[in-house]
Amino acid sequence: MSQVTHGIHTLLDNGLPAISRYITDHNSEAKAVFSTHIEERLPWQELPDGARFCLGYATEKFPVQLSQQEDLHVYQRYLENKPGITIPGGTVLRLVDMMPGALSPMHRTVSLDYGVVLEGEVELVLDSGEVRLLKRGDVAIQRGTNHAWRNASDTQWARMFSLPVEPTIFVQKMGDSFHQIRAAVIEGRAQSPRYIQRQLTLLHDALLKHQKAIRTAIKRQTNYTSAEIDAEIYLTLDAIKHDYESFDFSKVVQEEYSLAQLKDYPSRRVAVGCIYVIPSEHSRLYSIVQTVSAAITAGNCVVVELGKSASDLDSLLAKVLAGALDGETFAMVAGKPDDQDFFTQHCVVVDARKNPQTPGSAHILLAKPSRCIAVVDRTVSSADIAHAAREIARARFSFDGKSPYAPDLVLVNEFVLQEFCRAAVQYTTTLLTRGVEPDLDDDRRAMRTAIDFVDPAVMELQRAPGVSTVLSGSRGKILCMQKRDESLMSRKVTSPVLVIHSIRSLDDAIDLINSCNRNERHQAAYFFANAVTAKYLGQFIPSRLSYTNCIPIALLG
């Protein structure tokens, strides 16, 4: 085959015609001309799975700003830094080439997608097992459902055009609820003990009432097993129950009137006023509800930002929570308020995203998520090594491998490395097999659970020198790194991939861990060793949390 240069990569000719994109503009005489600001030939990029895509155009606001070529500058920026599936308030035009016989992973985009087959024939496969064959010129309207694409030909490439559109979400506009929240903060309406108890009760009862619908929404949105969905719902309800039971009404009243009874109250705490929550994508239900419950218990008003693009689960929770809680002290919104003075003076932001960003000068309550590590020492017995392998594998592969508290790197003493790997492989095989839904046929099960690690970071790790594959499957991998590459070891893992490396001694582990994390505090550290050894490791490996010989399941959800 001949080589074809398309701007970003030199790719082998796949037999499909080259594509140009023609952009119109105005010259100095206000005559319509073709723009020369951007090269007309579209640049293509190759994905790790062999597919190719190009960005035909992109905008980031509506109405589109055409003056001073602002939209062209926006597009140029996205050519250099590729956007996500959608751009909030904007548009993304893509073209995708699929290899012969290629099948994409089963996935779900929170968007309304217009898809047009330009070349070849492509099958649209749904998780129900239904399939439609799209021929050249056929159109698919993909409405936020779980789906996969398959090139129906084993010999010819196929090409598709895609234009995703953001869906609407049931949230309040900040302007509609902002004045009520402000008034409630000033008045202290959310601080009444009986009011707090009532709000917690309403929150718990509403979630319990809609438990079935919530479970269905989580199942559609994630690859979680039934047991993992049940665990998240249970932990969410239990968090509310814990907050309610920790609220001692008689003690609160006694403390409130301590001054009137001529008693000191040095431990007095007052509510901030308003807690502004930007929840994590992981364990979305728990991330939203647990934070809301804790904020209510502390006597605060609560605002939850769901963003302009949101899932069915977000829309459902918005309806359930907004319908149950007092609208004068609680709101779910799509964006931040315009009044920065109130926002920065009376709010604390709980930003649980992977890359928190400070809105204005507001105080951020949560630190940026860091890495988690596990150390398995030679002081553990054979039975304890098997236990360590079970705990670590369960943490890494549960919840689709996306828990921020799953160990990103596992350091195992060289004397017990082989025994640990054998135990990890044995338990992981059982775990991943057991996690497959029994009511799905083989084809649907394969498509539903296949992730095949399109993540470039995982692909780079697999191909790195000195990395061997201990276990490989469609739902998880175990990799062993013989060579020490701190650039790879220092990464946060967000896929079901267990990374193992051997250590010579405790001091070797301490030096390597602190070097990889630049002596910064870890999110969590797990030590599988005797008590004396665990104490030594905990003393010299800084972490926000540390556990010995266990990884609590409640931490992962």
XYZ file of C-alpha atoms in Angstrom:
557
model
C 0.000 0.000 0.000
C 1.071 3.563 -0.591
C 1.751 6.063 2.179
C -0.658 8.964 2.571
C 0.255 12.026 4.635
C -2.723 13.580 6.380
C -1.368 16.332 8.601
C -0.898 14.482 11.893
C 0.345 11.053 10.922
C 1.597 9.303 7.806
C -0.974 6.513 7.413
C -1.256 3.573 5.077
C -3.809 4.180 2.327
C -7.015 2.372 3.384
C -8.672 2.663 -0.021
C -11.107 5.420 1.002
C -11.006 8.824 -0.721
C -9.221 11.717 0.923
C -11.512 14.344 2.427
C -11.248 18.107 2.245
C -13.173 20.579 4.327
C -13.985 23.944 2.718
C -14.628 26.916 5.003
C -16.108 30.150 3.679
C -15.174 33.647 4.802
C -15.330 37.296 3.697
C -12.540 39.331 2.167
C -11.820 43.011 2.751
C -14.477 43.922 0.162
C -17.121 41.858 1.972
C -17.142 39.321 -0.849
C -17.589 35.622 -0.058
C -14.333 33.693 -0.410
C -12.894 30.402 0.755
C -10.839 30.714 3.932
C -7.120 30.027 3.815
C -6.783 30.259 7.582
C -6.749 26.448 7.938
C -5.514 23.850 5.462
C -8.403 22.379 3.464
C -7.183 18.779 3.639
C -8.481 17.193 6.842
C -5.846 15.854 9.256
C -6.382 12.256 10.375
C -5.298 10.610 13.597
C -4.942 6.894 14.309
C -6.355 5.397 17.511
C -4.680 2.520 19.416
C -7.312 0.068 18.119
C -6.457 0.931 14.482
C -9.462 3.147 13.774
C -8.881 6.624 12.353
C -10.743 9.838 12.996
C -10.577 13.463 12.037
C -12.184 16.578 13.479
C -14.167 18.274 10.721
C -15.070 21.322 12.816
C -15.858 22.356 16.377
C -17.510 25.277 18.152
C -17.816 25.987 21.871
C -20.724 28.399 22.289
C -24.162 29.272 20.956
C -24.777 31.543 19.158
C -21.496 31.005 17.319
C -19.223 34.064 17.249
C -18.109 34.568 13.639
C -16.567 38.023 13.955
C -12.771 38.389 13.962
C -12.564 34.711 12.952
C -13.169 33.659 16.555
C -14.763 30.351 15.540
C -11.743 29.534 13.358
C -9.401 30.148 16.286
C -11.564 27.876 18.453
C -11.415 25.105 15.836
C -7.655 25.520 15.459
C -7.251 25.074 19.216
C -9.313 21.877 19.196
C -7.268 20.510 16.305
C -4.246 20.702 18.610
C -6.071 19.567 21.783
C -8.878 17.179 20.898
C -12.261 17.783 22.599
C -14.386 15.204 24.403
C -17.484 13.561 22.952
C -19.347 16.857 23.238
C -18.387 20.447 23.979
C -20.771 22.108 26.453
C -22.729 24.693 24.492
C -20.928 23.828 21.262
C -20.745 21.313 18.410
C -18.286 18.603 17.321
C -18.199 17.284 13.738
C -16.204 14.050 13.347
C -15.413 11.535 10.630
C -14.359 8.014 11.613
C -12.790 5.238 9.496
C -13.278 1.671 10.775
C -10.991 -1.237 9.904
C -12.455 -4.296 8.157
C -14.386 -6.410 10.665
C -13.718 -3.951 13.498
C -16.080 -3.917 16.497
C -16.005 -0.998 18.897
C -16.473 -1.587 22.640
C -20.045 -1.380 23.883
C -20.358 2.194 25.155
C -22.801 4.943 25.961
C -22.422 8.645 25.206
C -24.477 11.219 27.069
C -25.596 12.886 23.866
C -27.938 12.758 20.894
C -25.785 11.574 17.970
C -26.490 11.962 14.256
C -24.522 9.279 12.407
C -24.313 8.964 8.612
C -22.535 6.155 6.755
C -20.416 7.677 3.981
C -18.538 4.596 2.767
C -19.088 0.855 3.246
C -21.640 -0.830 5.503
C -21.791 -0.530 9.291
C -23.860 -2.380 11.892
C -25.326 -0.524 14.873
C -25.480 -3.035 17.753
C -27.550 -2.323 20.895
C -27.095 -3.957 24.291
C -30.519 -5.584 23.911
C -29.046 -7.643 21.070
C -30.902 -5.742 18.315
C -28.844 -4.895 15.209
C -29.424 -2.645 12.189
C -27.273 -2.643 9.038
C -26.555 0.864 7.786
C -25.604 1.159 4.125
C -24.058 4.110 2.330
C -26.240 7.183 2.973
C -28.219 5.626 5.857
C -28.688 7.689 9.019
C -28.664 6.608 12.691
C -30.117 8.723 15.495
C -28.376 7.500 18.644
C -30.286 8.801 21.678
C -27.931 8.226 24.593
C -28.219 4.417 24.491
C -25.646 1.693 25.109
C -24.328 0.668 21.695
C -21.434 -0.557 19.567
C -20.397 -0.085 15.929
C -19.223 -2.952 13.704
C -17.786 -2.785 10.195
C -19.882 -5.397 8.380
C -17.146 -6.075 5.821
C -14.118 -8.268 6.507
C -12.180 -6.781 3.593
C -13.187 -3.120 3.143
C -12.835 -0.080 5.390
C -15.963 1.883 6.343
C -16.408 5.602 7.007
C -18.961 7.432 9.156
C -19.903 11.036 9.814
C -20.919 11.886 13.407
C -22.416 14.994 14.991
C -23.249 14.652 18.730
C -25.661 17.114 20.344
C -25.918 17.813 24.054
C -29.128 16.630 25.745
C -31.151 18.751 28.133
C -31.262 17.928 31.816
C -33.796 18.564 34.530
C -31.997 21.176 36.623
C -32.873 24.575 37.947
C -31.331 27.680 36.457
C -29.091 29.305 38.999
C -30.943 32.585 38.554
C -34.238 30.907 39.498
C -32.963 29.510 42.783
C -30.055 31.776 43.676
C -32.058 34.430 45.518
C -33.803 31.750 47.586
C -30.493 30.129 48.511
C -28.989 33.513 49.411
C -31.964 34.391 51.617
C -31.834 31.006 53.344
C -28.100 31.380 54.063
C -28.545 34.858 55.552
C -31.538 33.743 57.591
C -29.862 30.528 58.784
C -32.917 28.528 57.773
C -31.009 25.268 57.266
C -29.528 25.282 60.786
C -32.648 24.343 62.775
C -32.216 20.887 64.400
C -35.744 19.721 63.542
C -35.373 21.056 60.029
C -32.146 19.061 59.529
C -33.755 15.849 60.767
C -36.750 16.401 58.490
C -34.571 16.979 55.399
C -32.496 13.857 56.063
C -35.669 11.791 56.462
C -37.130 13.128 53.206
C -33.857 12.452 51.393
C -33.655 8.854 52.628
C -37.316 8.092 51.890
C -37.156 9.563 48.365
C -34.142 7.458 47.421
C -35.724 4.361 48.919
C -38.925 4.992 46.948
C -37.066 5.379 43.640
C -34.479 2.676 44.338
C -35.533 0.493 41.404
C -35.341 3.345 38.873
C -31.976 4.443 40.269
C -30.634 0.909 39.996
C -31.729 0.710 36.350
C -30.116 4.064 35.545
C -26.792 3.016 37.092
C -26.872 -0.288 35.188
C -27.390 1.529 31.880
C -24.664 4.056 32.571
C -21.890 1.806 33.894
C -20.345 -1.638 33.552
C -20.954 -2.334 37.259
C -22.141 -5.781 38.259
C -25.434 -6.217 40.082
C -23.563 -6.711 43.361
C -21.595 -3.495 42.841
C -24.762 -1.513 42.083
C -26.404 -2.916 45.216
C -23.299 -2.004 47.226
C -23.350 1.611 46.005
C -27.058 2.006 46.798
C -26.622 0.412 50.228
C -23.626 2.603 51.104
C -25.526 5.697 49.969
C -28.563 4.958 52.138
C -26.313 3.922 55.024
C -24.460 7.265 54.825
C -27.759 9.142 55.302
C -28.726 6.816 58.147
C -25.359 7.399 59.815
C -25.728 11.182 59.522
C -29.229 11.050 60.980
C -28.231 8.845 63.903
C -25.172 10.990 64.652
C -27.452 14.007 65.058
C -28.315 14.109 68.797
C -31.267 16.499 69.065
C -31.237 16.864 72.862
C -27.486 17.526 72.876
C -27.816 20.130 70.133
C -30.517 21.982 72.068
C -28.470 21.812 75.275
C -25.423 23.231 73.504
C -27.486 25.976 71.856
C -28.655 27.223 75.255
C -25.347 26.702 77.082
C -24.661 30.432 77.396
C -28.127 31.057 78.833
C -27.264 28.453 81.463
C -23.916 30.163 82.193
C -21.889 27.308 80.663
C -18.904 27.569 78.371
C -19.181 26.114 74.864
C -15.590 26.116 73.509
C -16.333 23.413 70.888
C -19.060 25.462 69.147
C -19.126 25.134 65.369
C -21.249 27.068 62.890
C -22.302 26.183 59.363
C -20.455 27.742 56.426
C -23.712 28.743 54.799
C -23.732 27.043 51.395
C -21.907 23.960 50.127
C -21.391 23.956 46.357
C -20.918 20.358 45.189
C -19.259 19.293 41.918
C -19.554 15.495 42.155
C -17.214 12.800 40.908
C -18.111 10.708 37.865
C -17.150 7.568 39.810
C -19.976 6.176 41.968
C -22.102 9.109 40.879
C -25.017 8.332 43.188
C -22.833 8.064 46.285
C -20.687 11.053 45.304
C -23.752 13.316 45.112
C -25.955 12.040 47.920
C -23.305 11.426 50.586
C -21.973 14.982 50.203
C -25.483 16.460 50.233
C -26.353 14.484 53.381
C -23.203 15.594 55.222
C -23.775 19.230 54.224
C -27.392 19.138 55.432
C -26.329 17.548 58.722
C -23.904 20.438 59.292
C -26.725 22.950 58.791
C -25.846 24.182 55.306
C -27.749 25.013 52.164
C -26.609 22.856 49.224
C -26.141 23.497 45.506
C -25.121 20.603 43.225
C -23.617 21.358 39.814
C -24.329 18.616 37.296
C -22.908 20.370 34.245
C -24.570 21.117 30.923
C -24.261 17.528 29.711
C -25.714 14.987 32.071
C -26.726 11.344 32.122
C -30.069 9.684 32.732
C -28.934 9.069 36.306
C -28.210 12.780 36.805
C -31.621 13.722 35.419
C -33.311 11.149 37.639
C -31.469 12.292 40.765
C -32.254 15.918 39.938
C -35.963 15.095 39.864
C -35.887 12.889 42.964
C -33.802 15.208 45.155
C -35.395 18.460 43.990
C -38.815 16.920 44.570
C -37.976 15.763 48.087
C -35.836 18.540 49.584
C -36.736 22.138 50.390
C -36.229 24.268 47.271
C -35.265 27.261 49.400
C -32.167 25.492 50.770
C -31.346 23.008 47.991
C -30.822 23.310 44.244
C -29.319 21.296 41.369
C -27.920 23.504 38.614
C -26.124 23.260 35.277
C -23.600 26.047 35.883
C -22.058 28.379 38.411
C -23.771 31.574 39.681
C -22.970 34.989 38.286
C -22.741 36.620 41.721
C -19.083 35.921 42.519
C -19.163 37.923 45.764
C -21.691 35.618 47.374
C -20.109 32.582 45.761
C -16.662 33.319 47.162
C -17.725 34.655 50.575
C -20.488 32.287 51.631
C -19.701 29.043 49.784
C -17.306 26.177 50.227
C -16.748 24.177 47.052
C -16.539 20.392 47.248
C -14.994 19.569 43.873
C -14.608 15.797 43.530
C -13.627 15.729 39.846
C -10.328 14.235 38.705
C -8.933 17.708 37.997
C -10.565 20.190 40.388
C -10.651 23.793 39.232
C -11.229 26.706 41.570
C -14.248 28.772 40.434
C -13.196 32.373 41.036
C -11.572 32.610 44.452
C -13.899 30.159 46.172
C -12.359 27.874 48.761
C -11.892 24.289 47.560
C -12.562 21.773 50.313
C -11.165 18.659 48.627
C -7.581 18.181 47.551
C -6.823 16.936 44.054
C -7.052 13.118 43.984
C -3.634 11.521 44.318
C -2.294 8.033 43.761
C -2.841 4.938 45.893
C -0.203 2.317 46.553
C -0.052 -1.149 48.114
C 2.975 -2.896 49.601
C 3.141 -6.661 50.188
C 6.041 -7.610 52.454
C 7.774 -10.948 52.963
C 6.689 -11.026 56.632
C 3.228 -12.297 55.645
C 2.459 -16.017 55.570
C 1.237 -17.956 52.534
C -2.341 -17.621 53.736
C -1.848 -13.903 54.209
C -0.373 -13.573 50.706
C -3.533 -15.143 49.279
C -5.576 -12.738 51.400
C -3.514 -9.778 50.156
C -4.003 -10.850 46.539
C -7.770 -11.095 47.051
C -8.023 -7.683 48.708
C -5.877 -5.942 46.087
C -7.507 -7.630 43.075
C -11.002 -6.904 44.376
C -10.097 -3.247 44.881
C -8.501 -2.878 41.455
C -11.177 -4.654 39.397
C -14.366 -3.692 41.238
C -16.510 -0.823 39.943
C -15.055 -1.188 36.439
C -11.564 -0.426 37.744
C -12.366 3.256 38.208
C -12.361 3.667 41.981
C -10.010 6.520 42.975
C -9.015 4.439 46.018
C -7.939 1.340 44.080
C -4.147 0.759 44.237
C -2.387 2.242 41.203
C 0.861 0.388 41.915
C 1.478 -2.778 43.930
C 4.994 -3.359 45.265
C 5.703 -6.960 46.260
C 8.811 -8.268 47.961
C 10.839 -10.311 45.464
C 10.814 -13.379 47.747
C 7.002 -13.665 47.573
C 6.408 -12.172 44.108
C 5.664 -15.428 42.287
C 3.343 -16.675 45.012
C 1.480 -13.344 45.030
C 1.104 -13.333 41.219
C -0.287 -16.878 41.228
C -2.824 -15.976 43.898
C -3.749 -12.735 42.114
C -4.325 -14.541 38.812
C -6.420 -17.248 40.485
C -8.649 -14.800 42.350
C -8.925 -12.319 39.453
C -10.047 -15.050 37.072
C -12.761 -16.079 39.526
C -13.756 -12.478 40.240
C -14.139 -11.394 36.631
C -15.975 -14.551 35.644
C -18.331 -14.261 38.584
C -18.974 -10.600 37.775
C -20.514 -11.336 34.356
C -24.294 -11.020 34.263
C -25.779 -14.539 33.901
C -28.838 -13.393 31.914
C -26.840 -12.174 28.892
C -26.053 -14.350 25.889
C -22.408 -14.799 24.886
C -22.304 -12.130 22.149
C -24.032 -9.477 24.222
C -21.925 -10.338 27.266
C -18.731 -9.967 25.265
C -19.781 -6.619 23.839
C -21.110 -5.317 27.152
C -18.017 -6.139 29.149
C -15.355 -5.597 26.488
C -13.211 -2.568 27.250
C -10.153 -3.689 25.287
C -8.235 -0.773 26.727
C -8.413 1.877 24.056
C -6.982 4.120 26.784
C -3.674 5.336 25.296
C -2.008 5.313 28.727
C -2.763 1.602 29.141
C -1.572 0.840 25.614
C 1.676 2.693 26.292
C 2.176 0.774 29.528
C 1.631 -2.583 27.827
C 4.126 -1.781 25.079
C 6.803 -0.398 27.423
C 10.085 -2.349 27.644
C 10.264 -4.732 30.588
C 6.486 -5.016 31.056
C 5.082 -8.552 30.895
C 1.429 -9.585 30.852
C 0.560 -11.973 33.685
C -3.166 -12.138 32.875
C -5.109 -10.659 29.962
C -8.837 -10.695 29.344
C -11.611 -8.507 27.979
C -12.460 -7.249 31.479
C -9.055 -6.854 33.089
C -5.305 -7.279 32.906
C -2.458 -7.944 35.334
C 0.886 -6.472 34.288
C 4.286 -6.993 35.887
C 6.956 -4.319 35.453
C 10.533 -5.621 35.631
C 12.103 -2.307 34.645
C 11.748 0.748 36.859
C 10.275 3.580 34.843
C 9.073 6.267 37.216
C 7.200 8.081 34.452
C 4.987 5.006 34.055
C 4.874 4.064 37.736
C 3.716 7.517 38.789
C 0.500 7.501 36.737
C -3.017 7.321 38.096
C -4.699 4.166 36.756
C -8.347 4.540 35.702
C -8.876 1.151 34.024
C -9.144 -2.423 35.354
C -5.383 -2.942 35.137
C -3.313 -4.231 38.072
C 0.330 -3.097 37.902
C 2.874 -5.097 39.963
C 6.567 -4.431 40.594
C 9.076 -6.227 42.820
C 11.044 -4.631 45.660
C 14.165 -5.804 47.492
C 13.451 -4.349 50.928
C 11.233 -1.985 52.886
C 13.625 0.920 52.368
C 13.677 0.142 48.652
C 9.874 0.401 48.623
C 9.885 3.659 50.597
C 12.471 5.301 48.331
C 10.690 4.205 45.138
C 7.224 5.240 46.315
C 8.276 8.688 47.515
C 10.339 9.271 44.399
C 7.450 8.376 42.081
C 5.064 10.630 43.996
C 7.657 13.418 44.466
C 7.284 13.034 48.245
C 3.682 14.238 48.049
C 0.956 12.714 50.183
C -0.775 9.664 48.702
C -4.537 9.309 48.557
C -4.275 5.974 50.383
C -1.657 3.382 51.294
C -2.307 -0.315 51.959
C 0.286 -2.366 53.830
C 0.146 -6.164 53.898
C 2.670 -7.077 56.557
C 2.989 -7.699 60.282
C 2.149 -4.840 62.647
C 5.727 -3.685 63.237
C 6.518 -3.574 59.528
C 3.251 -1.775 58.703
C 4.051 0.840 61.347
C 7.485 1.425 59.783
C 6.027 1.795 56.290
C 3.292 4.146 57.472
C 5.846 6.327 59.218
C 7.835 7.046 56.060
C 5.188 6.861 53.299
C 2.943 9.947 53.573
C -0.742 9.254 52.881
C -4.122 10.652 53.834
C -5.341 7.168 54.748
C -3.493 3.958 55.519
C -4.815 0.455 56.144
C -3.076 -2.704 57.258
C -4.007 -6.075 55.746
C -7.311 -4.831 54.310
C -8.914 -2.514 51.743
C -12.451 -1.641 52.949
C -15.129 -2.106 50.292
C -16.866 1.061 51.539
C -13.798 3.032 50.457
C -14.031 1.850 46.856
C -17.638 2.714 46.064
